[in-house]
mmCIF file of N, CA and C in Angstrom:
data_model
loop_
_atom_site.group_PDB
_atom_site.id
_atom_site.type_symbol
_atom_site.label_atom_id
_atom_site.label_comp_id
_atom_site.label_asym_id
_atom_site.label_seq_id
_atom_site.Cartn_x
_atom_site.Cartn_y
_atom_site.Cartn_z
ATOM 1 N N MET U 524 15.423 0.516 5.373
ATOM 2 C CA MET U 524 14.055 0.861 5.007
ATOM 3 C C MET U 524 13.109 -0.091 5.722
ATOM 4 N N GLY U 525 11.974 0.414 6.178
ATOM 5 C CA GLY U 525 11.015 -0.374 6.929
ATOM 6 C C GLY U 525 10.063 -1.190 6.081
ATOM 7 N N ILE U 526 10.178 -1.089 4.752
ATOM 8 C CA ILE U 526 9.329 -1.851 3.841
ATOM 9 C C ILE U 526 10.224 -2.388 2.724
ATOM 10 N N GLN U 527 10.128 -3.685 2.476
ATOM 11 C CA GLN U 527 10.918 -4.314 1.419
ATOM 12 C C GLN U 527 10.004 -4.679 0.253
ATOM 13 N N LEU U 528 10.498 -4.507 -0.973
ATOM 14 C CA LEU U 528 9.729 -4.842 -2.168
ATOM 15 C C LEU U 528 10.574 -5.738 -3.057
ATOM 16 N N ASN U 529 10.045 -6.922 -3.364
ATOM 17 C CA ASN U 529 10.738 -7.882 -4.219
ATOM 18 C C ASN U 529 9.709 -8.623 -5.067
ATOM 19 N N TRP U 530 10.185 -9.203 -6.152
ATOM 20 C CA TRP U 530 9.322 -10.075 -6.940
ATOM 21 C C TRP U 530 9.129 -11.370 -6.177
ATOM 22 N N ASP U 531 7.905 -11.892 -6.187
ATOM 23 C CA ASP U 531 7.594 -13.147 -5.508
ATOM 24 C C ASP U 531 7.737 -14.340 -6.446
ATOM 25 N N ASP U 532 7.795 -14.083 -7.741
ATOM 26 C CA ASP U 532 7.902 -15.170 -8.714
ATOM 27 C C ASP U 532 8.866 -14.789 -9.834
ATOM 28 N N SER U 533 9.424 -15.805 -10.484
ATOM 29 C CA SER U 533 10.412 -15.553 -11.537
ATOM 30 C C SER U 533 9.789 -14.925 -12.787
ATOM 31 N N ALA U 534 8.495 -15.103 -12.984
ATOM 32 C CA ALA U 534 7.814 -14.502 -14.139
ATOM 33 C C ALA U 534 7.527 -13.015 -13.927
ATOM 34 N N GLN U 535 7.809 -12.523 -12.742
ATOM 35 C CA GLN U 535 7.589 -11.122 -12.372
ATOM 36 C C GLN U 535 6.138 -10.688 -12.602
ATOM 37 N N THR U 536 5.240 -11.487 -12.026
ATOM 38 C CA THR U 536 3.818 -11.150 -12.074
ATOM 39 C C THR U 536 3.256 -10.835 -10.689
ATOM 40 N N ILE U 537 4.051 -11.114 -9.634
ATOM 41 C CA ILE U 537 3.592 -10.875 -8.264
ATOM 42 C C ILE U 537 4.672 -10.132 -7.488
ATOM 43 N N LEU U 538 4.316 -8.965 -6.975
ATOM 44 C CA LEU U 538 5.217 -8.214 -6.104
ATOM 45 C C LEU U 538 4.941 -8.589 -4.657
ATOM 46 N N HIS U 539 6.000 -8.762 -3.888
ATOM 47 C CA HIS U 539 5.887 -9.070 -2.458
ATOM 48 C C HIS U 539 6.379 -7.853 -1.684
ATOM 49 N N CYS U 540 5.482 -7.230 -0.970
ATOM 50 C CA CYS U 540 5.783 -6.025 -0.206
ATOM 51 C C CYS U 540 5.720 -6.384 1.277
ATOM 52 N N GLN U 541 6.886 -6.454 1.924
ATOM 53 C CA GLN U 541 6.945 -6.881 3.317
ATOM 54 C C GLN U 541 7.206 -5.691 4.236
ATOM 55 N N PHE U 542 6.256 -5.462 5.132
ATOM 56 C CA PHE U 542 6.379 -4.394 6.123
ATOM 57 C C PHE U 542 7.116 -4.922 7.344
ATOM 58 N N GLU U 543 8.115 -4.167 7.802
ATOM 59 C CA GLU U 543 8.715 -4.442 9.093
ATOM 60 C C GLU U 543 7.836 -3.752 10.129
ATOM 61 N N SER U 544 8.022 -4.080 11.401
ATOM 62 C CA SER U 544 7.126 -3.520 12.414
ATOM 63 C C SER U 544 7.212 -1.996 12.483
ATOM 64 N N LYS U 545 8.371 -1.437 12.210
ATOM 65 C CA LYS U 545 8.537 0.024 12.209
ATOM 66 C C LYS U 545 8.793 0.487 10.782
ATOM 67 N N TRP U 546 7.950 1.369 10.290
ATOM 68 C CA TRP U 546 8.112 1.942 8.959
ATOM 69 C C TRP U 546 7.667 3.390 9.036
ATOM 70 N N THR U 547 7.996 4.147 8.006
ATOM 71 C CA THR U 547 7.607 5.556 7.966
ATOM 72 C C THR U 547 6.722 5.794 6.746
ATOM 73 N N TRP U 548 6.020 6.916 6.768
ATOM 74 C CA TRP U 548 5.227 7.281 5.593
ATOM 75 C C TRP U 548 6.141 7.487 4.395
ATOM 76 N N GLU U 549 7.333 8.015 4.621
ATOM 77 C CA GLU U 549 8.292 8.189 3.523
ATOM 78 C C GLU U 549 8.645 6.839 2.906
ATOM 79 N N ASP U 550 8.872 5.804 3.758
ATOM 80 C CA ASP U 550 9.127 4.454 3.246
ATOM 81 C C ASP U 550 7.985 4.010 2.334
ATOM 82 N N LEU U 551 6.761 4.224 2.799
ATOM 83 C CA LEU U 551 5.596 3.770 2.046
ATOM 84 C C LEU U 551 5.453 4.509 0.717
ATOM 85 N N PHE U 552 5.691 5.810 0.716
ATOM 86 C CA PHE U 552 5.598 6.568 -0.534
ATOM 87 C C PHE U 552 6.702 6.161 -1.516
ATOM 88 N N GLN U 553 7.899 5.849 -1.007
ATOM 89 C CA GLN U 553 8.971 5.375 -1.892
ATOM 90 C C GLN U 553 8.585 4.051 -2.538
ATOM 91 N N ILE U 554 8.010 3.140 -1.755
ATOM 92 C CA ILE U 554 7.569 1.852 -2.293
ATOM 93 C C ILE U 554 6.429 2.065 -3.286
ATOM 94 N N ALA U 555 5.487 2.937 -2.957
ATOM 95 C CA ALA U 555 4.370 3.209 -3.874
ATOM 96 C C ALA U 555 4.879 3.749 -5.205
ATOM 97 N N ASP U 556 5.876 4.615 -5.162
ATOM 98 C CA ASP U 556 6.469 5.142 -6.399
ATOM 99 C C ASP U 556 7.126 4.028 -7.206
ATOM 100 N N ARG U 557 7.826 3.117 -6.517
ATOM 101 C CA ARG U 557 8.462 1.988 -7.218
ATOM 102 C C ARG U 557 7.416 1.085 -7.856
ATOM 103 N N VAL U 558 6.352 0.789 -7.120
ATOM 104 C CA VAL U 558 5.288 -0.067 -7.652
ATOM 105 C C VAL U 558 4.646 0.596 -8.865
ATOM 106 N N LYS U 559 4.369 1.881 -8.775
ATOM 107 C CA LYS U 559 3.764 2.598 -9.910
ATOM 108 C C LYS U 559 4.680 2.562 -11.127
ATOM 109 N N ALA U 560 5.979 2.757 -10.923
ATOM 110 C CA ALA U 560 6.931 2.703 -12.039
ATOM 111 C C ALA U 560 6.932 1.318 -12.679
ATOM 112 N N ILE U 561 6.867 0.287 -11.852
ATOM 113 C CA ILE U 561 6.848 -1.085 -12.374
ATOM 114 C C ILE U 561 5.573 -1.331 -13.169
ATOM 115 N N THR U 562 4.421 -1.004 -12.590
ATOM 116 C CA THR U 562 3.161 -1.301 -13.274
ATOM 117 C C THR U 562 2.958 -0.433 -14.515
ATOM 118 N N ASP U 563 3.471 0.787 -14.488
ATOM 119 C CA ASP U 563 3.365 1.651 -15.664
ATOM 120 C C ASP U 563 4.201 1.136 -16.829
ATOM 121 N N ASN U 564 5.250 0.380 -16.533
ATOM 122 C CA ASN U 564 6.165 -0.095 -17.568
ATOM 123 C C ASN U 564 6.050 -1.591 -17.821
ATOM 124 N N THR U 565 4.944 -2.185 -17.410
ATOM 125 C CA THR U 565 4.734 -3.614 -17.585
ATOM 126 C C THR U 565 3.447 -3.819 -18.366
ATOM 127 N N SER U 566 3.511 -4.676 -19.384
ATOM 128 C CA SER U 566 2.326 -4.888 -20.214
ATOM 129 C C SER U 566 1.386 -5.946 -19.636
ATOM 130 N N HIS U 567 1.863 -6.760 -18.690
ATOM 131 C CA HIS U 567 1.016 -7.801 -18.112
ATOM 132 C C HIS U 567 0.498 -7.377 -16.732
ATOM 133 N N THR U 568 -0.483 -8.108 -16.251
ATOM 134 C CA THR U 568 -1.060 -7.838 -14.937
ATOM 135 C C THR U 568 -0.044 -8.143 -13.847
ATOM 136 N N VAL U 569 0.062 -7.240 -12.893
ATOM 137 C CA VAL U 569 0.952 -7.428 -11.751
ATOM 138 C C VAL U 569 0.102 -7.446 -10.490
ATOM 139 N N ALA U 570 0.188 -8.550 -9.757
ATOM 140 C CA ALA U 570 -0.516 -8.684 -8.483
ATOM 141 C C ALA U 570 0.441 -8.300 -7.360
ATOM 142 N N ALA U 571 -0.103 -8.161 -6.163
ATOM 143 C CA ALA U 571 0.744 -7.796 -5.027
ATOM 144 C C ALA U 571 0.336 -8.567 -3.781
ATOM 145 N N ILE U 572 1.346 -8.933 -3.007
ATOM 146 C CA ILE U 572 1.147 -9.493 -1.673
ATOM 147 C C ILE U 572 1.650 -8.445 -0.694
ATOM 148 N N ILE U 573 0.777 -7.971 0.170
ATOM 149 C CA ILE U 573 1.153 -7.041 1.230
ATOM 150 C C ILE U 573 1.325 -7.889 2.483
ATOM 151 N N ASP U 574 2.555 -8.014 2.946
ATOM 152 C CA ASP U 574 2.896 -8.929 4.032
ATOM 153 C C ASP U 574 3.086 -8.158 5.335
ATOM 154 N N LEU U 575 2.161 -8.357 6.261
ATOM 155 C CA LEU U 575 2.206 -7.685 7.557
ATOM 156 C C LEU U 575 2.514 -8.668 8.685
ATOM 157 N N THR U 576 3.081 -9.833 8.351
ATOM 158 C CA THR U 576 3.293 -10.881 9.353
ATOM 159 C C THR U 576 4.317 -10.512 10.414
ATOM 160 N N ASP U 577 5.177 -9.532 10.156
ATOM 161 C CA ASP U 577 6.142 -9.093 11.168
ATOM 162 C C ASP U 577 5.511 -8.117 12.158
ATOM 163 N N GLY U 578 4.226 -7.889 12.027
ATOM 164 C CA GLY U 578 3.548 -6.906 12.873
ATOM 165 C C GLY U 578 3.632 -5.554 12.207
ATOM 166 N N MET U 579 2.804 -4.655 12.651
ATOM 167 C CA MET U 579 2.802 -3.354 12.002
ATOM 168 C C MET U 579 2.315 -2.295 12.969
ATOM 169 N N THR U 580 3.005 -1.190 12.961
ATOM 170 C CA THR U 580 2.557 -0.022 13.705
ATOM 171 C C THR U 580 2.286 1.084 12.694
ATOM 172 N N ILE U 581 1.471 2.018 13.072
ATOM 173 C CA ILE U 581 1.182 3.170 12.222
ATOM 174 C C ILE U 581 2.110 4.297 12.655
ATOM 175 N N PRO U 582 2.852 4.912 11.734
ATOM 176 C CA PRO U 582 3.696 6.047 12.126
ATOM 177 C C PRO U 582 2.864 7.109 12.848
ATOM 178 N N GLY U 583 3.328 7.528 13.983
ATOM 179 C CA GLY U 583 2.573 8.480 14.789
ATOM 180 C C GLY U 583 1.633 7.796 15.762
ATOM 181 N N GLY U 584 1.450 6.467 15.604
ATOM 182 C CA GLY U 584 0.684 5.680 16.554
ATOM 183 C C GLY U 584 -0.816 5.652 16.383
ATOM 184 N N ASN U 585 -1.377 6.468 15.489
ATOM 185 C CA ASN U 585 -2.823 6.539 15.369
ATOM 186 C C ASN U 585 -3.207 6.713 13.906
ATOM 187 N N PHE U 586 -3.890 5.721 13.355
ATOM 188 C CA PHE U 586 -4.273 5.787 11.952
ATOM 189 C C PHE U 586 -5.283 6.895 11.688
ATOM 190 N N PHE U 587 -6.014 7.296 12.709
ATOM 191 C CA PHE U 587 -7.073 8.282 12.511
ATOM 192 C C PHE U 587 -6.635 9.704 12.837
ATOM 193 N N SER U 588 -5.327 9.914 12.987
ATOM 194 C CA SER U 588 -4.833 11.278 13.192
ATOM 195 C C SER U 588 -4.941 12.041 11.873
ATOM 196 N N PRO U 589 -5.023 13.364 11.922
ATOM 197 C CA PRO U 589 -5.111 14.143 10.672
ATOM 198 C C PRO U 589 -3.952 13.862 9.707
ATOM 199 N N ALA U 590 -2.738 13.714 10.233
ATOM 200 C CA ALA U 590 -1.579 13.452 9.362
ATOM 201 C C ALA U 590 -1.697 12.085 8.697
ATOM 202 N N ALA U 591 -2.099 11.069 9.457
ATOM 203 C CA ALA U 591 -2.235 9.725 8.890
ATOM 204 C C ALA U 591 -3.337 9.690 7.841
ATOM 205 N N LEU U 592 -4.448 10.337 8.111
ATOM 206 C CA LEU U 592 -5.539 10.371 7.131
ATOM 207 C C LEU U 592 -5.129 11.113 5.861
ATOM 208 N N ALA U 593 -4.364 12.185 6.003
ATOM 209 C CA ALA U 593 -3.872 12.919 4.829
ATOM 210 C C ALA U 593 -2.939 12.039 4.006
ATOM 211 N N ASN U 594 -2.068 11.285 4.667
ATOM 212 C CA ASN U 594 -1.167 10.378 3.953
ATOM 213 C C ASN U 594 -1.947 9.263 3.268
ATOM 214 N N ALA U 595 -2.951 8.714 3.939
ATOM 215 C CA ALA U 595 -3.772 7.668 3.333
ATOM 216 C C ALA U 595 -4.516 8.212 2.119
ATOM 217 N N ARG U 596 -5.019 9.422 2.221
ATOM 218 C CA ARG U 596 -5.722 10.064 1.100
ATOM 219 C C ARG U 596 -4.773 10.214 -0.095
ATOM 220 N N GLN U 597 -3.543 10.625 0.185
ATOM 221 C CA GLN U 597 -2.558 10.775 -0.885
ATOM 222 C C GLN U 597 -2.250 9.424 -1.519
ATOM 223 N N LEU U 598 -2.165 8.362 -0.717
ATOM 224 C CA LEU U 598 -1.907 7.029 -1.257
ATOM 225 C C LEU U 598 -3.025 6.574 -2.180
ATOM 226 N N LEU U 599 -4.265 6.929 -1.869
ATOM 227 C CA LEU U 599 -5.381 6.553 -2.734
ATOM 228 C C LEU U 599 -5.200 7.101 -4.140
ATOM 229 N N THR U 600 -4.690 8.314 -4.266
ATOM 230 C CA THR U 600 -4.509 8.900 -5.593
ATOM 231 C C THR U 600 -3.369 8.228 -6.339
ATOM 232 N N LEU U 601 -2.389 7.666 -5.615
ATOM 233 C CA LEU U 601 -1.283 6.972 -6.273
ATOM 234 C C LEU U 601 -1.726 5.649 -6.870
ATOM 235 N N GLY U 602 -2.834 5.100 -6.384
ATOM 236 C CA GLY U 602 -3.284 3.800 -6.839
ATOM 237 C C GLY U 602 -3.988 3.817 -8.176
ATOM 238 N N ASP U 603 -4.219 4.972 -8.755
ATOM 239 C CA ASP U 603 -4.893 5.046 -10.049
ATOM 240 C C ASP U 603 -4.143 4.211 -11.077
ATOM 241 N N GLY U 604 -4.876 3.348 -11.793
ATOM 242 C CA GLY U 604 -4.276 2.583 -12.866
ATOM 243 C C GLY U 604 -3.583 1.309 -12.426
ATOM 244 N N SER U 605 -3.735 0.911 -11.173
ATOM 245 C CA SER U 605 -3.103 -0.338 -10.754
ATOM 246 C C SER U 605 -3.692 -1.484 -11.558
ATOM 247 N N THR U 606 -2.926 -2.581 -11.698
ATOM 248 C CA THR U 606 -3.332 -3.570 -12.682
ATOM 249 C C THR U 606 -3.800 -4.897 -12.144
ATOM 250 N N GLY U 607 -3.558 -5.227 -10.911
ATOM 251 C CA GLY U 607 -3.897 -6.570 -10.476
ATOM 252 C C GLY U 607 -4.425 -6.653 -9.064
ATOM 253 N N PRO U 608 -4.736 -7.893 -8.659
ATOM 254 C CA PRO U 608 -5.277 -8.097 -7.319
ATOM 255 C C PRO U 608 -4.225 -7.859 -6.239
ATOM 256 N N VAL U 609 -4.713 -7.521 -5.057
ATOM 257 C CA VAL U 609 -3.852 -7.306 -3.899
ATOM 258 C C VAL U 609 -4.329 -8.236 -2.793
ATOM 259 N N VAL U 610 -3.387 -8.963 -2.190
ATOM 260 C CA VAL U 610 -3.682 -9.846 -1.071
ATOM 261 C C VAL U 610 -2.902 -9.340 0.128
ATOM 262 N N ILE U 611 -3.583 -9.208 1.261
ATOM 263 C CA ILE U 611 -2.923 -8.772 2.487
ATOM 264 C C ILE U 611 -2.871 -9.955 3.435
ATOM 265 N N VAL U 612 -1.666 -10.285 3.915
ATOM 266 C CA VAL U 612 -1.504 -11.378 4.872
ATOM 267 C C VAL U 612 -0.966 -10.832 6.189
ATOM 268 N N GLY U 613 -1.429 -11.418 7.279
ATOM 269 C CA GLY U 613 -0.937 -11.040 8.596
ATOM 270 C C GLY U 613 -1.558 -9.788 9.171
ATOM 271 N N ALA U 614 -2.668 -9.336 8.611
ATOM 272 C CA ALA U 614 -3.290 -8.096 9.084
ATOM 273 C C ALA U 614 -4.129 -8.347 10.332
ATOM 274 N N THR U 615 -4.095 -7.386 11.236
ATOM 275 C CA THR U 615 -4.961 -7.439 12.408
ATOM 276 C C THR U 615 -6.388 -7.102 11.982
ATOM 277 N N THR U 616 -7.321 -7.334 12.860
ATOM 278 C CA THR U 616 -8.717 -7.009 12.567
ATOM 279 C C THR U 616 -8.878 -5.525 12.260
ATOM 280 N N LEU U 617 -8.186 -4.666 13.004
ATOM 281 C CA LEU U 617 -8.276 -3.227 12.764
ATOM 282 C C LEU U 617 -7.738 -2.865 11.383
ATOM 283 N N ILE U 618 -6.591 -3.424 11.017
ATOM 284 C CA ILE U 618 -6.009 -3.141 9.696
ATOM 285 C C ILE U 618 -6.954 -3.618 8.595
ATOM 286 N N LYS U 619 -7.555 -4.790 8.767
ATOM 287 C CA LYS U 619 -8.509 -5.289 7.770
ATOM 288 C C LYS U 619 -9.697 -4.346 7.622
ATOM 289 N N LEU U 620 -10.215 -3.879 8.750
ATOM 290 C CA LEU U 620 -11.356 -2.970 8.727
ATOM 291 C C LEU U 620 -11.005 -1.660 8.025
ATOM 292 N N VAL U 621 -9.864 -1.098 8.373
ATOM 293 C CA VAL U 621 -9.426 0.154 7.746
ATOM 294 C C VAL U 621 -9.216 -0.052 6.252
ATOM 295 N N TYR U 622 -8.557 -1.152 5.873
ATOM 296 C CA TYR U 622 -8.309 -1.431 4.456
ATOM 297 C C TYR U 622 -9.626 -1.551 3.684
ATOM 298 N N GLU U 623 -10.568 -2.304 4.214
ATOM 299 C CA GLU U 623 -11.841 -2.495 3.516
ATOM 300 C C GLU U 623 -12.573 -1.169 3.330
ATOM 301 N N ASN U 624 -12.504 -0.305 4.331
ATOM 302 C CA ASN U 624 -13.165 0.997 4.213
ATOM 303 C C ASN U 624 -12.472 1.889 3.195
ATOM 304 N N PHE U 625 -11.141 1.916 3.216
ATOM 305 C CA PHE U 625 -10.418 2.749 2.256
ATOM 306 C C PHE U 625 -10.498 2.185 0.849
ATOM 307 N N LYS U 626 -10.539 0.865 0.725
ATOM 308 C CA LYS U 626 -10.626 0.239 -0.591
ATOM 309 C C LYS U 626 -11.896 0.671 -1.310
ATOM 310 N N GLY U 627 -12.953 0.909 -0.545
ATOM 311 C CA GLY U 627 -14.223 1.295 -1.138
ATOM 312 C C GLY U 627 -14.305 2.755 -1.545
ATOM 313 N N LEU U 628 -13.339 3.545 -1.123
ATOM 314 C CA LEU U 628 -13.367 4.965 -1.469
ATOM 315 C C LEU U 628 -12.920 5.181 -2.904
ATOM 316 N N ASP U 629 -13.511 6.123 -3.536
ATOM 317 C CA ASP U 629 -13.124 6.523 -4.879
ATOM 318 C C ASP U 629 -11.949 7.489 -4.771
ATOM 319 N N ALA U 630 -10.902 7.271 -5.527
ATOM 320 C CA ALA U 630 -9.720 8.139 -5.478
ATOM 321 C C ALA U 630 -10.081 9.588 -5.787
ATOM 322 N N ARG U 631 -11.107 9.801 -6.606
ATOM 323 C CA ARG U 631 -11.521 11.177 -6.901
ATOM 324 C C ARG U 631 -12.024 11.873 -5.643
ATOM 325 N N ALA U 632 -12.663 11.134 -4.751
ATOM 326 C CA ALA U 632 -13.129 11.721 -3.493
ATOM 327 C C ALA U 632 -11.933 12.109 -2.628
ATOM 328 N N ALA U 633 -10.876 11.320 -2.692
ATOM 329 C CA ALA U 633 -9.670 11.636 -1.927
ATOM 330 C C ALA U 633 -9.034 12.920 -2.448
ATOM 331 N N ARG U 634 -9.044 13.113 -3.759
ATOM 332 C CA ARG U 634 -8.448 14.314 -4.348
ATOM 333 C C ARG U 634 -9.315 15.547 -4.106
ATOM 334 N N ALA U 635 -10.610 15.362 -4.002
ATOM 335 C CA ALA U 635 -11.526 16.500 -3.888
ATOM 336 C C ALA U 635 -11.299 17.304 -2.616
ATOM 337 N N ASP U 636 -10.795 16.660 -1.589
ATOM 338 C CA ASP U 636 -10.594 17.339 -0.315
ATOM 339 C C ASP U 636 -9.255 18.054 -0.263
ATOM 340 N N GLY U 637 -8.315 17.685 -1.136
ATOM 341 C CA GLY U 637 -6.959 18.223 -1.040
ATOM 342 C C GLY U 637 -6.716 19.282 -1.949
#
């Protein structure tokens, strides 16, 4: 799998999500499902570290392709009810810009188009 998910601390309050340079949208959706299952079944706040230090490519090579945007839109709806802060390490300037723009979107707007 191109994305690894592990607890970063023994108290299980921080998830560490490490991206390998090659990953697939399927990898990301599997991890998102695991994170949602964890946060749905945890009574305390769970934070996340998104680790991009190994480098990162976008499946298909272009984040702004129709398929990539559709996948990103779907990911926004999966984030409903998340419980804690997210820190991204190792992101390029482009990834930071894309993240900041998507972070500001309302998940309802993502669902309205689909």
